[in-house]
PDB file of C-alpha atoms in Angstrom:
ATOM      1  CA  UNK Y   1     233.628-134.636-209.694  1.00 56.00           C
ATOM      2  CA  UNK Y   2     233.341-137.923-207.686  1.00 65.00           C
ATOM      3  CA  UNK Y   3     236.881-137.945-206.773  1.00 66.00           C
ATOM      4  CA  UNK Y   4     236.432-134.121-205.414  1.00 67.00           C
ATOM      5  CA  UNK Y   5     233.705-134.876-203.622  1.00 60.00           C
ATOM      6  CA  UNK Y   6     235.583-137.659-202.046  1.00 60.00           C
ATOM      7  CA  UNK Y   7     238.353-135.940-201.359  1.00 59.00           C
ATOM      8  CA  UNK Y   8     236.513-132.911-199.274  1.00 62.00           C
ATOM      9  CA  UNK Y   9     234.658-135.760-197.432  1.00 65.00           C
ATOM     10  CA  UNK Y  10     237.810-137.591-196.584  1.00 64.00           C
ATOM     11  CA  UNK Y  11     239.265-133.685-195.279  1.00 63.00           C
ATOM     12  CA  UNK Y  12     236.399-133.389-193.215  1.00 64.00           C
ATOM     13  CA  UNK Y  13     236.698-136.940-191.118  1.00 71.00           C
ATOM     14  CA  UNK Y  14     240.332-136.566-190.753  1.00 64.00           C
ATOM     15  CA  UNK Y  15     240.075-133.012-189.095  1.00 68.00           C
ATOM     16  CA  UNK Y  16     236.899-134.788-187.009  1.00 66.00           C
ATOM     17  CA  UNK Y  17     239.141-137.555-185.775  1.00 69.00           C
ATOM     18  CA  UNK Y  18     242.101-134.901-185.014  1.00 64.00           C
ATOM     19  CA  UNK Y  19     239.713-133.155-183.015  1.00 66.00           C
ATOM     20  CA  UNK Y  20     238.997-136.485-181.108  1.00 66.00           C
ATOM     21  CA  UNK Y  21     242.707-136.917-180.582  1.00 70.00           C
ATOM     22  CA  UNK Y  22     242.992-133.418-179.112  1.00 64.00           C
ATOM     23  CA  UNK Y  23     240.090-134.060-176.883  1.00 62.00           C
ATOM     24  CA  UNK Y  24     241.434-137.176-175.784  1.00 64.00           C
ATOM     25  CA  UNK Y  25     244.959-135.978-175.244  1.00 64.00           C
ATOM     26  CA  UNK Y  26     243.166-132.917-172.673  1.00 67.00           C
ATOM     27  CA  UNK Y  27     241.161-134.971-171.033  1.00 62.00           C
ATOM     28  CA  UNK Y  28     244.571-137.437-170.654  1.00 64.00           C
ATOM     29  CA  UNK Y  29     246.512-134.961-169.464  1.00 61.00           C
ATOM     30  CA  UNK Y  30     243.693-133.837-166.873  1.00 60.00           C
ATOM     31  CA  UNK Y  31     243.274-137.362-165.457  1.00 59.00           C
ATOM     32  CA  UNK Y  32     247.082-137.571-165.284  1.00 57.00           C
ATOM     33  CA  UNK Y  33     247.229-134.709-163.150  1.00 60.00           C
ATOM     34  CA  UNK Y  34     244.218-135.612-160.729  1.00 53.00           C
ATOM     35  CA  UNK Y  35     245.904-139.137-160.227  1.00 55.00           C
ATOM     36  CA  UNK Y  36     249.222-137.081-159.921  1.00 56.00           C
ATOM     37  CA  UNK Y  37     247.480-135.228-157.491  1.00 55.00           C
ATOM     38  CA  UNK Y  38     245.719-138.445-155.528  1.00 56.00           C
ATOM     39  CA  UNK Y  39     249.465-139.971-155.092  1.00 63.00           C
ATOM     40  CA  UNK Y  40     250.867-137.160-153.468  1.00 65.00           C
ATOM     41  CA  UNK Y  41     248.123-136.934-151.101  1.00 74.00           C
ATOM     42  CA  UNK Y  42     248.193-140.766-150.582  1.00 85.00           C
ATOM     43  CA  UNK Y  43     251.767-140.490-149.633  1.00 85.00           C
ATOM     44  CA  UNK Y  44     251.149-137.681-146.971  1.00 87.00           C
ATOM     45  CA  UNK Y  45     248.768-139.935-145.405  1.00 89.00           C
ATOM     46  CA  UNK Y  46     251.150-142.864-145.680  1.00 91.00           C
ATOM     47  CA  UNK Y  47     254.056-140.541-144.106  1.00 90.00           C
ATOM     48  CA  UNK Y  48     251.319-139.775-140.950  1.00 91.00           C
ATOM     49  CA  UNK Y  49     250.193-143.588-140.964  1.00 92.00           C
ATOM     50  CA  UNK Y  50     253.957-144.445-140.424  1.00 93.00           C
ATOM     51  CA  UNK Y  51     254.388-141.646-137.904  1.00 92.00           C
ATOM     52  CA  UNK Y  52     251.434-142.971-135.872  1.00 92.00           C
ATOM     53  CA  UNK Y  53     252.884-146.331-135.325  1.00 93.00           C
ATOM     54  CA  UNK Y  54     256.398-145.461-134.816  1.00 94.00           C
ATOM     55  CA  UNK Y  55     255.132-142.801-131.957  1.00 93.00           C
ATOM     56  CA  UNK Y  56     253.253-145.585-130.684  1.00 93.00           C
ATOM     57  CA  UNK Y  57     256.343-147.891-130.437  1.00 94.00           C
ATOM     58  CA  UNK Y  58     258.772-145.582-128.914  1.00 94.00           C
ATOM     59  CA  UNK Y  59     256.077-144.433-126.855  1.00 93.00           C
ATOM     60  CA  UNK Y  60     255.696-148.444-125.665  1.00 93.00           C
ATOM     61  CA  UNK Y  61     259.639-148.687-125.396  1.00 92.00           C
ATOM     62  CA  UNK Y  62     259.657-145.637-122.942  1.00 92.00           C
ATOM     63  CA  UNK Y  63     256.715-146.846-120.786  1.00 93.00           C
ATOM     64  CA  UNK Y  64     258.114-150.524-120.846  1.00 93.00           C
ATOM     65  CA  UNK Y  65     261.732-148.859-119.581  1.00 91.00           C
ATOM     66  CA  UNK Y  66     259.601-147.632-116.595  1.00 90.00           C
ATOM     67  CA  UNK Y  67     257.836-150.964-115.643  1.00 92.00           C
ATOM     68  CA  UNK Y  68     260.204-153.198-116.427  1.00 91.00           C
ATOM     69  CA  UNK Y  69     262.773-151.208-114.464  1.00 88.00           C
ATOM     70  CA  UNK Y  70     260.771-149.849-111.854  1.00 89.00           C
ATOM     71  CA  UNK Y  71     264.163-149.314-109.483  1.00 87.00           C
ATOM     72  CA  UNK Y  72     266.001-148.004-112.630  1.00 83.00           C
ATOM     73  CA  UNK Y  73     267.742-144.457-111.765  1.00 83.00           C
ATOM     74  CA  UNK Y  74     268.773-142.293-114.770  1.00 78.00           C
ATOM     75  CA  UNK Y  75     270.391-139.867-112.502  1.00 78.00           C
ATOM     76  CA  UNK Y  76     269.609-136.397-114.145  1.00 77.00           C
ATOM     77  CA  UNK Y  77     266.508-135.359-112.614  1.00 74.00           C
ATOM     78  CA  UNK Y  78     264.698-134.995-109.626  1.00 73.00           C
ATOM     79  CA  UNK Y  79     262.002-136.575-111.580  1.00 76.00           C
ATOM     80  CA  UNK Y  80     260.695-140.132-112.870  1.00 82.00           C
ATOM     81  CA  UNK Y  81     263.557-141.564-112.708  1.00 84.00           C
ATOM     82  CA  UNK Y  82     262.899-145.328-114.446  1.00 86.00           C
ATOM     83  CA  UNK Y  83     261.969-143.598-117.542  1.00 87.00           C
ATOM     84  CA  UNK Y  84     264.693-143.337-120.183  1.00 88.00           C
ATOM     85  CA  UNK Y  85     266.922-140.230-120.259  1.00 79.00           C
ATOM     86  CA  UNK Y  86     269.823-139.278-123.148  1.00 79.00           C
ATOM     87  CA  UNK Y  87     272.862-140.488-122.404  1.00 66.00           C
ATOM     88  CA  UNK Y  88     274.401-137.764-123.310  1.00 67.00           C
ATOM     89  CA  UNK Y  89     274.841-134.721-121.057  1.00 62.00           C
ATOM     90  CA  UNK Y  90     271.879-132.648-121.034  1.00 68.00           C
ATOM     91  CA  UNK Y  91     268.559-133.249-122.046  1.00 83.00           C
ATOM     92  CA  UNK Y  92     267.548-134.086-125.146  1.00 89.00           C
ATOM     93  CA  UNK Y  93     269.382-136.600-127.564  1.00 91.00           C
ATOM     94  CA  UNK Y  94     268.226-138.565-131.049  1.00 93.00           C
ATOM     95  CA  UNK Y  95     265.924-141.411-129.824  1.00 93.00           C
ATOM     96  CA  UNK Y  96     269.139-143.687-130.417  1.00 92.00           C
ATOM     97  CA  UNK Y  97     271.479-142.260-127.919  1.00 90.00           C
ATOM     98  CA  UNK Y  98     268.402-142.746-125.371  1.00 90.00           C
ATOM     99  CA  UNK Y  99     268.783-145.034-122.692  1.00 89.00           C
ATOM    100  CA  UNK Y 100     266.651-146.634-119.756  1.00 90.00           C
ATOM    101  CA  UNK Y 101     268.463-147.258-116.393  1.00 90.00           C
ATOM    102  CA  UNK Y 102     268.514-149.985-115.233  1.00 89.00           C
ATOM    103  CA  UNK Y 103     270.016-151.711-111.880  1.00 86.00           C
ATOM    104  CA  UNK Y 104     272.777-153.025-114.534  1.00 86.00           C
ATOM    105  CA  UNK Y 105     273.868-149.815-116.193  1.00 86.00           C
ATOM    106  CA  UNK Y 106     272.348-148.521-119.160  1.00 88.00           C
ATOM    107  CA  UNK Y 107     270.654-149.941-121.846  1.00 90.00           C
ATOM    108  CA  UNK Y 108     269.242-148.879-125.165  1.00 90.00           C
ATOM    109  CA  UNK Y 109     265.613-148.239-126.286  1.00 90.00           C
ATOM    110  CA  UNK Y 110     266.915-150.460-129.200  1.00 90.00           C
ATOM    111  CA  UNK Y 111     267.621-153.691-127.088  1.00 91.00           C
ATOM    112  CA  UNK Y 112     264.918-152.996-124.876  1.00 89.00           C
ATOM    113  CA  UNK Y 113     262.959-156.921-123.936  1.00 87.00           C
ATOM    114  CA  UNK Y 114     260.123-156.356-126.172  1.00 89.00           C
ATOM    115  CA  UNK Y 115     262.081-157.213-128.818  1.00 88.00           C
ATOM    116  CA  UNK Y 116     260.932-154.693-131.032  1.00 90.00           C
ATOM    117  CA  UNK Y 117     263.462-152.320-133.014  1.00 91.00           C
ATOM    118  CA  UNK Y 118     263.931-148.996-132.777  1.00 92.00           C
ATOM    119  CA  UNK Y 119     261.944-147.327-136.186  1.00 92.00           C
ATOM    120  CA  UNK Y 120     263.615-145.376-138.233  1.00 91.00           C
ATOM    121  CA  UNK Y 121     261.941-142.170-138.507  1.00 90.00           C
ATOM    122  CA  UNK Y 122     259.957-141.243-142.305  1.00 90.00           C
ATOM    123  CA  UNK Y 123     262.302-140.083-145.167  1.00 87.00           C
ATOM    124  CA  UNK Y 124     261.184-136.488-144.812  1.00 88.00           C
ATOM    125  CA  UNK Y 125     262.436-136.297-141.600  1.00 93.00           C
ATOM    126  CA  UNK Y 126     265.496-136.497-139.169  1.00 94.00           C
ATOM    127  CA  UNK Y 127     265.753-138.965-136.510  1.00 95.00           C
ATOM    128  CA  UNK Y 128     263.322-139.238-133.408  1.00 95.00           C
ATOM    129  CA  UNK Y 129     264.599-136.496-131.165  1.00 95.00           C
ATOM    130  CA  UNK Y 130     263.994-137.234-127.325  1.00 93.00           C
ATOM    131  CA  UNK Y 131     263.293-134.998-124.428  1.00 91.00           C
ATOM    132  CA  UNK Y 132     263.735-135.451-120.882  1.00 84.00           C
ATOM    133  CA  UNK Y 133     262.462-132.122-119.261  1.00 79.00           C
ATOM    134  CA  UNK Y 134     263.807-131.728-115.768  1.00 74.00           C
ATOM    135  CA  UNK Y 135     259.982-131.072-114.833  1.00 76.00           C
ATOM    136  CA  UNK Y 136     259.403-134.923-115.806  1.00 75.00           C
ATOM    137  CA  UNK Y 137     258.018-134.695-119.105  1.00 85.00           C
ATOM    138  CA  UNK Y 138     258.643-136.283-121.986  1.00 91.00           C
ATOM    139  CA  UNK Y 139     258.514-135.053-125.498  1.00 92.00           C
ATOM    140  CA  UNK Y 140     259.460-136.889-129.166  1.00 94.00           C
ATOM    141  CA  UNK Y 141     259.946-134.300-131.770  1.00 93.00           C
ATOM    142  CA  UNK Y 142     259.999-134.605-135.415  1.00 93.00           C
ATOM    143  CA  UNK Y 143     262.612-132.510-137.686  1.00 92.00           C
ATOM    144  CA  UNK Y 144     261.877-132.463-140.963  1.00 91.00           C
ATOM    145  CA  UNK Y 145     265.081-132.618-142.993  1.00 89.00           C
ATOM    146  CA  UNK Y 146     264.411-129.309-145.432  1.00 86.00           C
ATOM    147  CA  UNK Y 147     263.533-126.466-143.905  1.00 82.00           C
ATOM    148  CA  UNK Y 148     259.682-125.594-144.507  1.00 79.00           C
ATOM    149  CA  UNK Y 149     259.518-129.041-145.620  1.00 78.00           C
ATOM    150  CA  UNK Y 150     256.634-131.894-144.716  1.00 81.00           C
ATOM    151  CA  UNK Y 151     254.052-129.334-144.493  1.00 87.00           C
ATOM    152  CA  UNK Y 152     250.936-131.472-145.394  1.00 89.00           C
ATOM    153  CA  UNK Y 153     252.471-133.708-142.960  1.00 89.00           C
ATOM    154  CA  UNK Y 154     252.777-131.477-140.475  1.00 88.00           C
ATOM    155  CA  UNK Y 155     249.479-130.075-140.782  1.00 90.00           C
ATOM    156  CA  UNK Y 156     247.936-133.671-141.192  1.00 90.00           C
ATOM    157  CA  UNK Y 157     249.603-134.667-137.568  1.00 90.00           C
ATOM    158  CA  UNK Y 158     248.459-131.741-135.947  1.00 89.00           C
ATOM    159  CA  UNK Y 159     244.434-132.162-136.739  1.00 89.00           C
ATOM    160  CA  UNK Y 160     244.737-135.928-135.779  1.00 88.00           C
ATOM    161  CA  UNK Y 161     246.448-135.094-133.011  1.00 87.00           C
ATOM    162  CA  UNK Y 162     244.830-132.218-131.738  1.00 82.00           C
ATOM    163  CA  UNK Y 163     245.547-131.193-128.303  1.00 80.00           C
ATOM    164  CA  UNK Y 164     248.932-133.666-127.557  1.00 83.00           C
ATOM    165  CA  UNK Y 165     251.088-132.231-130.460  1.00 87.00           C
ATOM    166  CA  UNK Y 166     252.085-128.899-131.021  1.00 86.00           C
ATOM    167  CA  UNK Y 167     254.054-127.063-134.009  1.00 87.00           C
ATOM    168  CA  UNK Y 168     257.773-125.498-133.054  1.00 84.00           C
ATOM    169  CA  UNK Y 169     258.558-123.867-136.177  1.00 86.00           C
ATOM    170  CA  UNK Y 170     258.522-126.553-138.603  1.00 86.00           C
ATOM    171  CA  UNK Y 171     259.264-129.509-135.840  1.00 89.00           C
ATOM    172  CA  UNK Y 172     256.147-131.664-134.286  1.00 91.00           C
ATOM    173  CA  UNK Y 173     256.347-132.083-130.435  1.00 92.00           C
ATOM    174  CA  UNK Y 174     254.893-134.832-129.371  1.00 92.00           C
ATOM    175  CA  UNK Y 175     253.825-135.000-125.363  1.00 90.00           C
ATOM    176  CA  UNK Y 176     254.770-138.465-124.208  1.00 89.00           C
ATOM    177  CA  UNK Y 177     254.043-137.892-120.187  1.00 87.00           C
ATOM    178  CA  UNK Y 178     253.405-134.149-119.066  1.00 81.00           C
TER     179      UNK Y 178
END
């Protein structure tokens, strides 16, 4: 009789202890997924961090072009002609192909006297697009490189930049100089 009793006791704090396990294993898998959760919106906030500061450098590039090279004459426009215009035909161009005129010819954002590379745009997105407007404005855009895609991103940029930015579809247009 012992032995049964001991047995039904030792039946009862195993399925107590399984219990615990399955508690343990929900409340696991619900941590897992709020921390899952917390990363992903830690890494849209890194992506519009690093979108900041590279709109902050080209924007310095672009301005520098104009001071440095007051005289400089890009030869498109009617319009503020120091600053930096594509060097390709037309007017926009990938923030590489962009270059500031200066009394020697052209020369690239990228080996512009600051000494400060060009960056290299956030993985969700294509390269820095550039826009010359043949009103005088300037404009940076941001592709992303999925359709639809970056959309915390995008919606991120466009409440900490409200008023300068505006959504295209699913590129950011950034006004440089209006």
């Amino acid at each position: 009789m012992n032995r049964k009793f001991f047995q039904q006791q030792s039946g009862f704090i195993a399925s107590y202890v399984l219990y615990g396990i399955g508690l343990l294993a929900i409340v696991g898998a619900a941590y897992a997924r709020l921390n899952t959760n917390a990363q992903q919106g830690q890494s849209v906030q890194d992506t519009v961090n690093e979108v900041a500061v590279q709109l902050e450098v080209i924007k310095g590039k672009i301005m520098l072009c104009a001071a440095v090279y007051p005289d400089g004459d890009h030869a498109q426009f009617d319009t503020r002609h120091a600053y930096p215009a594509p060097a390709t035909a037309g007017n926009v161009a990938v923030i590489s192909a962009v270059a500031c005129p200066t009394p020697n010819g052209p020369l690239s954002l990228a080996l512009m006297p600051d000494g400060i590379p060009l960056p290299v745009s956030p993985p969700d997105f294509e390269e820095w697009v550039y826009e010359h407007t043949e009103a005088g404005g300037i404009r940076l855009r941001l592709i992303p490189r999925l359709s639809g895609g970056a959309a915390a991103t995008r919606e991120r940029l466009l409440r900490q930049y409200d008023g300068s930015i505006i959504a295209n579809g699913d590129e950011i247009v950034f006004a440089v100089l209006n």
